[in-house]
């Protein structure tokens, strides 16, 4: 555990050594939990196999950001963190009977609110942006969204199985 150093900069950033997802480590009683060194400044792409820790790490970052901003210790050995004006965490979600759109439309509405609500000081974490369409459409729309976020200049962590897009 450490008390992170906080900075009020024009753009958000997140750096931590030995970061763990404290909730998972203790609730799942993982004895050999592997800590991560993390640097997020602009677009960060997490890709890899199922159960490889992508979502767990992104949740650890969000948890640490909130803890840091309330003045609490975080589960890391050291950290330098920029204050975030907003924290967004989007995961794929299914539509409900109340939605006026299907699952894809609902996902795009939610994505739009995050995109237009974020600033350079925001931390945005998106766990696979677009489902429910063709691979080609998903690639094109994701590429466009990531380009838009890069123009905003916030910290964006994008979690996906889309290895080809990560290589780009």
CSV table of N, CA and C in Angstrom, one decimal:
chain,number,residue,atom,x,y,z
A,1,UNK,N,0.8,-1.2,0.0
A,1,UNK,CA,0.0,0.0,0.0
A,1,UNK,C,0.9,1.2,0.0
A,2,UNK,N,0.4,2.3,-0.7
A,2,UNK,CA,1.1,3.5,-0.7
A,2,UNK,C,0.1,4.7,-0.8
A,3,UNK,N,0.6,5.8,-0.3
A,3,UNK,CA,-0.1,7.1,-0.5
A,3,UNK,C,0.4,7.7,-1.8
A,4,UNK,N,-0.4,7.8,-2.8
A,4,UNK,CA,0.1,8.3,-4.1
A,4,UNK,C,0.3,9.8,-4.1
A,5,UNK,N,1.2,10.2,-4.9
A,5,UNK,CA,1.4,11.7,-5.1
A,5,UNK,C,0.3,12.1,-6.2
A,6,UNK,N,-0.4,13.2,-5.9
A,6,UNK,CA,-1.4,13.7,-6.8
A,6,UNK,C,-1.0,15.0,-7.4
A,7,UNK,N,-1.3,15.2,-8.7
A,7,UNK,CA,-1.0,16.3,-9.4
A,7,UNK,C,-2.2,16.9,-10.1
A,8,UNK,N,-2.3,18.2,-10.1
A,8,UNK,CA,-3.4,18.9,-10.8
A,8,UNK,C,-2.9,19.5,-12.1
A,9,UNK,N,-2.8,18.7,-13.2
A,9,UNK,CA,-2.3,19.0,-14.5
A,9,UNK,C,-3.4,19.3,-15.5
A,10,UNK,N,-3.0,19.8,-16.6
A,10,UNK,CA,-3.9,20.1,-17.7
A,10,UNK,C,-4.5,18.8,-18.3
A,11,UNK,N,-3.7,17.7,-18.3
A,11,UNK,CA,-4.2,16.4,-18.8
A,11,UNK,C,-4.0,15.3,-17.7
A,12,UNK,N,-4.9,14.4,-17.8
A,12,UNK,CA,-4.9,13.3,-16.8
A,12,UNK,C,-3.7,12.3,-17.2
A,13,UNK,N,-3.1,11.7,-16.1
A,13,UNK,CA,-2.2,10.7,-16.3
A,13,UNK,C,-2.2,9.8,-15.1
A,14,UNK,N,-1.7,8.6,-15.2
A,14,UNK,CA,-1.7,7.6,-14.1
A,14,UNK,C,-0.5,6.7,-14.2
A,15,UNK,N,0.3,6.7,-13.2
A,15,UNK,CA,1.5,5.9,-13.2
A,15,UNK,C,1.6,5.2,-11.8
A,16,UNK,N,1.7,3.9,-11.8
A,16,UNK,CA,1.8,3.1,-10.6
A,16,UNK,C,2.8,2.0,-10.8
A,17,UNK,N,3.5,1.7,-9.7
A,17,UNK,CA,4.3,0.5,-9.6
A,17,UNK,C,3.7,-0.5,-8.7
A,18,UNK,N,3.7,-1.8,-9.1
A,18,UNK,CA,3.2,-2.8,-8.2
A,18,UNK,C,1.7,-2.7,-7.9
A,19,UNK,N,0.9,-2.3,-8.9
A,19,UNK,CA,-0.5,-2.1,-8.7
A,19,UNK,C,-1.2,-3.5,-8.7
A,20,UNK,N,-2.1,-3.7,-7.8
A,20,UNK,CA,-3.0,-4.9,-7.8
A,20,UNK,C,-4.4,-4.4,-7.7
A,21,UNK,N,-5.3,-5.3,-8.1
A,21,UNK,CA,-6.8,-5.1,-7.9
A,21,UNK,C,-7.1,-5.6,-6.5
A,22,UNK,N,-7.1,-4.7,-5.5
A,22,UNK,CA,-7.3,-5.1,-4.1
A,22,UNK,C,-8.5,-5.8,-3.8
A,23,UNK,N,-9.6,-5.5,-4.5
A,23,UNK,CA,-10.9,-6.2,-4.3
A,23,UNK,C,-10.7,-7.7,-4.7
A,24,UNK,N,-10.2,-7.9,-5.9
A,24,UNK,CA,-10.1,-9.3,-6.4
A,24,UNK,C,-9.1,-10.1,-5.5
A,25,UNK,N,-8.0,-9.4,-5.2
A,25,UNK,CA,-6.9,-10.1,-4.5
A,25,UNK,C,-7.5,-10.7,-3.1
A,26,UNK,N,-8.3,-9.9,-2.5
A,26,UNK,CA,-8.8,-10.3,-1.2
A,26,UNK,C,-10.1,-11.1,-1.2
A,27,UNK,N,-11.0,-10.8,-2.1
A,27,UNK,CA,-12.3,-11.5,-2.2
A,27,UNK,C,-12.1,-12.9,-2.8
A,28,UNK,N,-11.2,-13.0,-3.8
A,28,UNK,CA,-11.0,-14.3,-4.4
A,28,UNK,C,-9.8,-15.0,-3.8
A,29,UNK,N,-9.2,-14.4,-2.8
A,29,UNK,CA,-8.1,-15.0,-2.0
A,29,UNK,C,-7.0,-15.6,-3.0
A,30,UNK,N,-6.6,-14.7,-3.9
A,30,UNK,CA,-5.5,-15.1,-4.8
A,30,UNK,C,-4.2,-14.9,-4.1
A,31,UNK,N,-3.5,-16.0,-3.8
A,31,UNK,CA,-2.2,-15.9,-3.1
A,31,UNK,C,-1.1,-15.4,-3.9
A,32,UNK,N,-1.0,-15.8,-5.2
A,32,UNK,CA,0.1,-15.4,-6.0
A,32,UNK,C,-0.3,-14.3,-7.0
A,33,UNK,N,-1.0,-13.3,-6.5
A,33,UNK,CA,-1.5,-12.2,-7.4
A,33,UNK,C,-0.3,-11.5,-8.0
A,34,UNK,N,-0.2,-11.3,-9.3
A,34,UNK,CA,0.9,-10.6,-9.9
A,34,UNK,C,0.6,-9.1,-10.0
A,35,UNK,N,1.5,-8.3,-9.3
A,35,UNK,CA,1.3,-6.9,-9.4
A,35,UNK,C,1.7,-6.4,-10.8
A,36,UNK,N,1.2,-5.2,-11.2
A,36,UNK,CA,1.5,-4.6,-12.5
A,36,UNK,C,2.1,-3.2,-12.3
A,37,UNK,N,3.1,-2.9,-13.2
A,37,UNK,CA,3.5,-1.5,-13.4
A,37,UNK,C,2.7,-0.9,-14.5
A,38,UNK,N,2.1,0.2,-14.2
A,38,UNK,CA,1.2,0.8,-15.2
A,38,UNK,C,1.6,2.2,-15.5
A,39,UNK,N,1.4,2.6,-16.8
A,39,UNK,CA,1.6,4.0,-17.2
A,39,UNK,C,0.5,4.3,-18.2
A,40,UNK,N,-0.4,5.2,-17.9
A,40,UNK,CA,-1.5,5.6,-18.7
A,40,UNK,C,-1.4,7.1,-19.0
A,41,UNK,N,-1.2,7.4,-20.3
A,41,UNK,CA,-1.1,8.8,-20.6
A,41,UNK,C,-1.5,8.9,-22.1
A,42,UNK,N,-2.7,9.2,-22.4
A,42,UNK,CA,-3.3,9.1,-23.8
A,42,UNK,C,-3.9,7.7,-23.9
A,43,UNK,N,-3.8,7.2,-25.1
A,43,UNK,CA,-4.4,5.9,-25.5
A,43,UNK,C,-3.6,4.7,-25.0
A,44,UNK,N,-4.2,3.9,-24.2
A,44,UNK,CA,-3.5,2.6,-23.7
A,44,UNK,C,-4.4,1.5,-24.2
A,45,UNK,N,-3.9,0.5,-24.9
A,45,UNK,CA,-4.6,-0.6,-25.4
A,45,UNK,C,-4.3,-1.9,-24.7
A,46,UNK,N,-5.2,-2.5,-24.0
A,46,UNK,CA,-5.0,-3.8,-23.4
A,46,UNK,C,-5.7,-4.9,-24.2
A,47,UNK,N,-4.9,-5.8,-24.7
A,47,UNK,CA,-5.4,-6.9,-25.5
A,47,UNK,C,-4.7,-8.2,-25.0
A,48,UNK,N,-5.3,-9.3,-25.3
A,48,UNK,CA,-4.8,-10.6,-24.9
A,48,UNK,C,-5.9,-11.7,-24.8
A,49,UNK,N,-5.5,-12.8,-24.3
A,49,UNK,CA,-6.5,-13.9,-24.2
A,49,UNK,C,-7.5,-13.7,-23.1
A,50,UNK,N,-8.6,-14.5,-23.1
A,50,UNK,CA,-9.6,-14.5,-22.0
A,50,UNK,C,-8.9,-14.9,-20.8
A,51,UNK,N,-9.3,-14.3,-19.7
A,51,UNK,CA,-8.7,-14.6,-18.3
A,51,UNK,C,-7.3,-14.2,-18.2
A,52,UNK,N,-6.8,-13.2,-19.1
A,52,UNK,CA,-5.4,-12.8,-19.0
A,52,UNK,C,-5.2,-11.6,-18.1
A,53,UNK,N,-6.3,-11.0,-17.5
A,53,UNK,CA,-6.1,-9.9,-16.6
A,53,UNK,C,-6.4,-8.5,-17.1
A,54,UNK,N,-6.9,-8.4,-18.3
A,54,UNK,CA,-7.1,-7.1,-18.9
A,54,UNK,C,-8.2,-6.3,-18.2
A,55,UNK,N,-9.3,-6.9,-17.9
A,55,UNK,CA,-10.4,-6.2,-17.2
A,55,UNK,C,-10.0,-6.0,-15.8
A,56,UNK,N,-9.4,-7.0,-15.2
A,56,UNK,CA,-9.0,-6.9,-13.8
A,56,UNK,C,-8.0,-5.7,-13.6
A,57,UNK,N,-7.1,-5.5,-14.5
A,57,UNK,CA,-6.1,-4.4,-14.4
A,57,UNK,C,-6.9,-3.0,-14.6
A,58,UNK,N,-7.8,-3.0,-15.6
A,58,UNK,CA,-8.5,-1.7,-15.8
A,58,UNK,C,-9.3,-1.4,-14.6
A,59,UNK,N,-9.9,-2.3,-14.0
A,59,UNK,CA,-10.7,-2.1,-12.7
A,59,UNK,C,-9.8,-1.6,-11.6
A,60,UNK,N,-8.6,-2.2,-11.5
A,60,UNK,CA,-7.6,-1.8,-10.5
A,60,UNK,C,-7.2,-0.3,-10.7
A,61,UNK,N,-7.1,0.1,-11.9
A,61,UNK,CA,-6.8,1.5,-12.2
A,61,UNK,C,-7.9,2.4,-11.8
A,62,UNK,N,-9.1,2.1,-12.1
A,62,UNK,CA,-10.3,2.9,-11.7
A,62,UNK,C,-10.4,3.0,-10.2
A,63,UNK,N,-10.3,1.8,-9.5
A,63,UNK,CA,-10.4,1.8,-8.1
A,63,UNK,C,-9.3,2.7,-7.5
A,64,UNK,N,-8.0,2.6,-8.0
A,64,UNK,CA,-6.9,3.4,-7.4
A,64,UNK,C,-7.1,4.9,-7.6
A,65,UNK,N,-7.7,5.2,-8.8
A,65,UNK,CA,-8.0,6.6,-9.1
A,65,UNK,C,-8.9,7.2,-8.1
A,66,UNK,N,-10.0,6.5,-7.8
A,66,UNK,CA,-11.0,6.9,-6.8
A,66,UNK,C,-10.4,7.0,-5.4
A,67,UNK,N,-9.7,6.0,-5.0
A,67,UNK,CA,-9.1,6.0,-3.7
A,67,UNK,C,-8.1,7.2,-3.6
A,68,UNK,N,-7.3,7.4,-4.6
A,68,UNK,CA,-6.3,8.5,-4.5
A,68,UNK,C,-7.0,9.8,-4.4
A,69,UNK,N,-8.1,10.0,-5.1
A,69,UNK,CA,-8.7,11.3,-5.1
A,69,UNK,C,-9.5,11.6,-3.8
A,70,UNK,N,-9.7,10.6,-3.0
A,70,UNK,CA,-10.3,10.8,-1.7
A,70,UNK,C,-9.3,10.8,-0.6
A,71,UNK,N,-8.0,10.7,-1.0
A,71,UNK,CA,-6.9,10.8,0.0
A,71,UNK,C,-6.5,9.5,0.6
A,72,UNK,N,-6.9,8.4,0.1
A,72,UNK,CA,-6.7,7.1,0.7
A,72,UNK,C,-5.5,6.4,0.1
A,73,UNK,N,-5.0,5.4,0.8
A,73,UNK,CA,-3.9,4.6,0.3
A,73,UNK,C,-4.4,3.8,-0.9
A,74,UNK,N,-3.5,3.4,-1.8
A,74,UNK,CA,-3.9,2.5,-2.9
A,74,UNK,C,-3.1,1.3,-2.8
A,75,UNK,N,-3.5,0.2,-3.4
A,75,UNK,CA,-2.8,-1.1,-3.4
A,75,UNK,C,-1.7,-1.1,-4.5
A,76,UNK,N,-0.6,-0.4,-4.2
A,76,UNK,CA,0.5,-0.3,-5.1
A,76,UNK,C,1.8,0.0,-4.3
A,77,UNK,N,2.9,-0.1,-4.8
A,77,UNK,CA,4.2,0.2,-4.1
A,77,UNK,C,4.5,1.7,-4.2
A,78,UNK,N,4.1,2.3,-5.3
A,78,UNK,CA,4.3,3.8,-5.5
A,78,UNK,C,3.4,4.2,-6.7
A,79,UNK,N,3.0,5.5,-6.6
A,79,UNK,CA,2.1,6.0,-7.7
A,79,UNK,C,2.2,7.5,-7.8
A,80,UNK,N,2.1,8.0,-9.0
A,80,UNK,CA,1.9,9.4,-9.4
A,80,UNK,C,0.7,9.5,-10.2
A,81,UNK,N,-0.3,10.3,-9.8
A,81,UNK,CA,-1.6,10.3,-10.4
A,81,UNK,C,-2.1,11.7,-10.6
A,82,UNK,N,-2.5,12.0,-11.9
A,82,UNK,CA,-3.2,13.2,-12.1
A,82,UNK,C,-4.6,13.2,-11.7
A,83,UNK,N,-5.1,14.3,-11.1
A,83,UNK,CA,-6.5,14.4,-10.7
A,83,UNK,C,-7.4,14.3,-12.0
A,84,UNK,N,-8.4,13.5,-11.8
A,84,UNK,CA,-9.4,13.4,-12.9
A,84,UNK,C,-10.6,14.2,-12.6
A,85,UNK,N,-11.1,14.9,-13.6
A,85,UNK,CA,-12.4,15.7,-13.4
A,85,UNK,C,-13.6,14.7,-13.5
A,86,UNK,N,-13.4,13.7,-14.3
A,86,UNK,CA,-14.5,12.7,-14.5
A,86,UNK,C,-13.8,11.3,-14.7
A,87,UNK,N,-14.5,10.3,-14.2
A,87,UNK,CA,-14.0,8.9,-14.4
A,87,UNK,C,-15.2,8.2,-15.1
A,88,UNK,N,-14.9,7.6,-16.3
A,88,UNK,CA,-15.9,6.8,-17.0
A,88,UNK,C,-15.4,5.4,-17.1
A,89,UNK,N,-16.3,4.5,-16.9
A,89,UNK,CA,-16.0,3.0,-17.1
A,89,UNK,C,-17.2,2.4,-17.8
A,90,UNK,N,-16.9,2.0,-19.1
A,90,UNK,CA,-18.0,1.4,-19.9
A,90,UNK,C,-17.6,0.0,-20.2
A,91,UNK,N,-18.6,-0.9,-19.9
A,91,UNK,CA,-18.5,-2.3,-20.4
A,91,UNK,C,-19.7,-2.5,-21.2
A,92,UNK,N,-19.6,-3.6,-22.1
A,92,UNK,CA,-20.7,-3.9,-22.9
A,92,UNK,C,-21.9,-4.2,-22.0
A,93,UNK,N,-23.1,-3.8,-22.5
A,93,UNK,CA,-24.3,-4.0,-21.7
A,93,UNK,C,-25.4,-4.4,-22.6
A,94,UNK,N,-26.3,-5.2,-22.1
A,94,UNK,CA,-27.4,-5.7,-22.9
A,94,UNK,C,-28.5,-4.6,-22.8
A,95,UNK,N,-29.4,-4.7,-23.8
A,95,UNK,CA,-30.5,-3.8,-23.8
A,95,UNK,C,-31.6,-4.4,-22.8
A,96,UNK,N,-32.5,-3.5,-22.5
A,96,UNK,CA,-33.6,-4.0,-21.6
A,96,UNK,C,-34.9,-3.7,-22.3
A,97,UNK,N,-36.0,-4.1,-21.8
A,97,UNK,CA,-37.3,-3.9,-22.4
A,97,UNK,C,-37.7,-2.4,-22.5
A,98,UNK,N,-37.1,-1.6,-21.6
A,98,UNK,CA,-37.4,-0.2,-21.5
A,98,UNK,C,-36.6,0.6,-22.6
A,99,UNK,N,-35.5,0.0,-23.2
A,99,UNK,CA,-34.7,0.8,-24.1
A,99,UNK,C,-35.5,1.0,-25.4
A,100,UNK,N,-35.3,2.2,-26.0
A,100,UNK,CA,-35.9,2.5,-27.2
A,100,UNK,C,-35.1,1.9,-28.4
A,101,UNK,N,-33.9,1.6,-28.1
A,101,UNK,CA,-32.9,1.0,-29.1
A,101,UNK,C,-32.7,-0.4,-28.7
A,102,UNK,N,-32.0,-1.2,-29.6
A,102,UNK,CA,-31.5,-2.5,-29.3
A,102,UNK,C,-30.2,-2.4,-28.6
A,103,UNK,N,-29.6,-3.5,-28.3
A,103,UNK,CA,-28.3,-3.5,-27.6
A,103,UNK,C,-27.2,-2.6,-28.2
A,104,UNK,N,-27.1,-2.7,-29.6
A,104,UNK,CA,-26.1,-1.9,-30.3
A,104,UNK,C,-26.4,-0.4,-30.1
A,105,UNK,N,-27.7,0.0,-30.3
A,105,UNK,CA,-28.1,1.4,-30.2
A,105,UNK,C,-27.9,1.9,-28.8
A,106,UNK,N,-28.2,1.1,-27.8
A,106,UNK,CA,-28.0,1.5,-26.4
A,106,UNK,C,-26.5,1.7,-26.1
A,107,UNK,N,-25.7,0.8,-26.6
A,107,UNK,CA,-24.2,1.0,-26.4
A,107,UNK,C,-23.7,2.2,-27.1
A,108,UNK,N,-24.2,2.6,-28.3
A,108,UNK,CA,-23.8,3.8,-28.9
A,108,UNK,C,-24.2,5.1,-28.2
A,109,UNK,N,-25.4,5.0,-27.6
A,109,UNK,CA,-25.9,6.2,-26.8
A,109,UNK,C,-25.0,6.4,-25.6
A,110,UNK,N,-24.7,5.3,-24.9
A,110,UNK,CA,-23.9,5.4,-23.8
A,110,UNK,C,-22.5,5.9,-24.2
A,111,UNK,N,-21.9,5.4,-25.2
A,111,UNK,CA,-20.6,5.8,-25.7
A,111,UNK,C,-20.6,7.3,-26.1
A,112,UNK,N,-21.6,7.7,-26.7
A,112,UNK,CA,-21.8,9.1,-27.1
A,112,UNK,C,-21.7,10.1,-25.9
A,113,UNK,N,-22.4,9.7,-24.8
A,113,UNK,CA,-22.4,10.5,-23.6
A,113,UNK,C,-21.0,10.6,-23.0
A,114,UNK,N,-20.3,9.5,-23.0
A,114,UNK,CA,-18.9,9.5,-22.4
A,114,UNK,C,-18.1,10.3,-23.3
A,115,UNK,N,-18.1,10.1,-24.6
A,115,UNK,CA,-17.3,10.9,-25.5
A,115,UNK,C,-17.5,12.4,-25.4
A,116,UNK,N,-18.7,12.8,-25.4
A,116,UNK,CA,-19.0,14.3,-25.3
A,116,UNK,C,-18.8,14.8,-23.9
A,117,UNK,N,-18.8,14.0,-22.9
A,117,UNK,CA,-18.7,14.4,-21.5
A,117,UNK,C,-17.3,14.4,-21.0
A,118,UNK,N,-16.3,13.8,-21.8
A,118,UNK,CA,-14.9,13.7,-21.4
A,118,UNK,C,-14.1,15.0,-21.8
A,119,UNK,N,-13.1,15.2,-21.0
A,119,UNK,CA,-12.2,16.3,-21.2
A,119,UNK,C,-10.7,15.8,-21.2
A,120,UNK,N,-9.7,16.6,-21.5
A,120,UNK,CA,-8.3,16.1,-21.3
A,120,UNK,C,-8.0,15.6,-19.9
A,121,UNK,N,-8.8,16.1,-18.9
A,121,UNK,CA,-8.5,15.7,-17.5
A,121,UNK,C,-9.3,14.4,-17.1
A,122,UNK,N,-10.0,13.8,-18.0
A,122,UNK,CA,-10.8,12.6,-17.7
A,122,UNK,C,-10.1,11.3,-17.9
A,123,UNK,N,-10.4,10.4,-17.0
A,123,UNK,CA,-10.0,9.0,-17.2
A,123,UNK,C,-11.2,8.2,-17.8
A,124,UNK,N,-10.9,7.6,-19.0
A,124,UNK,CA,-12.0,6.9,-19.7
A,124,UNK,C,-11.5,5.4,-19.8
A,125,UNK,N,-12.3,4.5,-19.4
A,125,UNK,CA,-12.0,3.1,-19.5
A,125,UNK,C,-13.1,2.4,-20.3
A,126,UNK,N,-12.8,1.8,-21.4
A,126,UNK,CA,-13.8,1.2,-22.2
A,126,UNK,C,-13.4,-0.3,-22.4
A,127,UNK,N,-14.3,-1.2,-22.0
A,127,UNK,CA,-14.1,-2.6,-22.2
A,127,UNK,C,-14.9,-3.1,-23.4
A,128,UNK,N,-14.2,-3.1,-24.5
A,128,UNK,CA,-14.8,-3.5,-25.8
A,128,UNK,C,-16.0,-2.7,-26.2
A,129,UNK,N,-15.7,-1.7,-27.1
A,129,UNK,CA,-16.7,-0.7,-27.4
A,129,UNK,C,-17.9,-1.2,-28.2
A,130,UNK,N,-17.7,-1.9,-29.3
A,130,UNK,CA,-18.9,-2.1,-30.2
A,130,UNK,C,-19.1,-3.6,-30.4
A,131,UNK,N,-20.3,-4.1,-30.0
A,131,UNK,CA,-20.7,-5.5,-30.3
A,131,UNK,C,-22.0,-5.4,-31.1
A,132,UNK,N,-22.3,-6.5,-31.7
A,132,UNK,CA,-23.6,-6.5,-32.4
A,132,UNK,C,-23.6,-6.1,-33.8
A,133,UNK,N,-22.4,-6.0,-34.4
A,133,UNK,CA,-22.3,-5.6,-35.8
A,133,UNK,C,-21.2,-6.5,-36.5
A,134,UNK,N,-20.9,-6.3,-37.7
A,134,UNK,CA,-19.9,-7.1,-38.4
A,134,UNK,C,-18.5,-6.7,-37.9
A,135,UNK,N,-17.6,-7.6,-38.2
A,135,UNK,CA,-16.2,-7.3,-37.8
A,135,UNK,C,-15.7,-6.1,-38.5
A,136,UNK,N,-16.0,-5.9,-39.8
A,136,UNK,CA,-15.5,-4.8,-40.5
A,136,UNK,C,-16.1,-3.5,-40.0
A,137,UNK,N,-17.4,-3.5,-39.7
A,137,UNK,CA,-18.0,-2.3,-39.1
A,137,UNK,C,-17.5,-2.0,-37.7
A,138,UNK,N,-17.3,-3.0,-36.9
A,138,UNK,CA,-16.7,-2.8,-35.6
A,138,UNK,C,-15.3,-2.2,-35.7
A,139,UNK,N,-14.5,-2.7,-36.6
A,139,UNK,CA,-13.2,-2.2,-36.7
A,139,UNK,C,-13.2,-0.7,-37.2
A,140,UNK,N,-14.0,-0.4,-38.1
A,140,UNK,CA,-14.1,1.0,-38.6
A,140,UNK,C,-14.6,1.9,-37.5
A,141,UNK,N,-15.7,1.6,-36.9
A,141,UNK,CA,-16.3,2.4,-35.8
A,141,UNK,C,-15.4,2.6,-34.6
A,142,UNK,N,-14.7,1.5,-34.3
A,142,UNK,CA,-13.8,1.6,-33.1
A,142,UNK,C,-12.6,2.5,-33.5
A,143,UNK,N,-12.1,2.3,-34.7
A,143,UNK,CA,-10.9,3.2,-35.2
A,143,UNK,C,-11.4,4.6,-35.1
A,144,UNK,N,-12.6,5.0,-35.6
A,144,UNK,CA,-13.0,6.3,-35.6
A,144,UNK,C,-13.2,6.9,-34.1
A,145,UNK,N,-13.7,6.0,-33.3
A,145,UNK,CA,-13.9,6.5,-31.9
A,145,UNK,C,-12.6,6.7,-31.2
A,146,UNK,N,-11.6,5.8,-31.4
A,146,UNK,CA,-10.3,6.0,-30.8
A,146,UNK,C,-9.6,7.2,-31.3
A,147,UNK,N,-9.8,7.5,-32.6
A,147,UNK,CA,-9.2,8.7,-33.2
A,147,UNK,C,-9.9,10.0,-32.5
A,148,UNK,N,-11.2,9.9,-32.3
A,148,UNK,CA,-11.8,11.0,-31.6
A,148,UNK,C,-11.3,11.3,-30.2
A,149,UNK,N,-11.2,10.2,-29.5
A,149,UNK,CA,-10.6,10.3,-28.1
A,149,UNK,C,-9.2,10.9,-28.1
A,150,UNK,N,-8.4,10.5,-29.1
A,150,UNK,CA,-7.0,11.0,-29.1
A,150,UNK,C,-7.0,12.5,-29.4
A,151,UNK,N,-8.0,13.0,-30.1
A,151,UNK,CA,-8.1,14.5,-30.3
A,151,UNK,C,-8.6,15.2,-29.0
A,152,UNK,N,-9.4,14.5,-28.2
A,152,UNK,CA,-9.7,15.1,-26.9
A,152,UNK,C,-8.5,15.2,-26.0
A,153,UNK,N,-7.7,14.1,-26.0
A,153,UNK,CA,-6.5,14.1,-25.2
A,153,UNK,C,-6.6,13.6,-23.8
A,154,UNK,N,-7.6,12.8,-23.5
A,154,UNK,CA,-7.8,12.3,-22.2
A,154,UNK,C,-7.0,11.0,-22.1
A,155,UNK,N,-7.0,10.4,-20.9
A,155,UNK,CA,-6.4,9.1,-20.7
A,155,UNK,C,-7.5,8.1,-21.0
A,156,UNK,N,-7.2,7.2,-22.0
A,156,UNK,CA,-8.2,6.2,-22.5
A,156,UNK,C,-7.6,4.9,-22.4
A,157,UNK,N,-8.2,4.0,-21.6
A,157,UNK,CA,-7.8,2.6,-21.6
A,157,UNK,C,-8.8,1.8,-22.4
A,158,UNK,N,-8.4,1.2,-23.5
A,158,UNK,CA,-9.3,0.4,-24.3
A,158,UNK,C,-8.9,-1.1,-24.2
A,159,UNK,N,-9.9,-1.8,-23.7
A,159,UNK,CA,-9.7,-3.3,-23.5
A,159,UNK,C,-10.5,-4.0,-24.6
A,160,UNK,N,-9.7,-4.9,-25.3
A,160,UNK,CA,-10.4,-5.6,-26.4
A,160,UNK,C,-9.6,-6.8,-26.8
A,161,UNK,N,-10.3,-7.7,-27.5
A,161,UNK,CA,-9.7,-8.9,-28.1
A,161,UNK,C,-9.2,-8.6,-29.5
A,162,UNK,N,-9.4,-7.4,-30.0
A,162,UNK,CA,-9.1,-7.0,-31.3
A,162,UNK,C,-7.6,-6.8,-31.5
A,163,UNK,N,-6.9,-7.8,-31.7
A,163,UNK,CA,-5.4,-7.8,-31.7
A,163,UNK,C,-4.9,-7.0,-32.9
A,164,UNK,N,-5.6,-7.1,-34.1
A,164,UNK,CA,-5.2,-6.4,-35.3
A,164,UNK,C,-5.3,-4.9,-35.1
A,165,UNK,N,-6.3,-4.4,-34.4
A,165,UNK,CA,-6.5,-3.0,-34.2
A,165,UNK,C,-5.4,-2.5,-33.2
A,166,UNK,N,-5.1,-3.3,-32.2
A,166,UNK,CA,-4.0,-2.9,-31.3
A,166,UNK,C,-2.7,-2.8,-32.0
A,167,UNK,N,-2.4,-3.6,-33.0
A,167,UNK,CA,-1.2,-3.5,-33.7
A,167,UNK,C,-1.1,-2.2,-34.5
A,168,UNK,N,-2.3,-1.7,-35.0
A,168,UNK,CA,-2.3,-0.4,-35.7
A,168,UNK,C,-1.9,0.7,-34.8
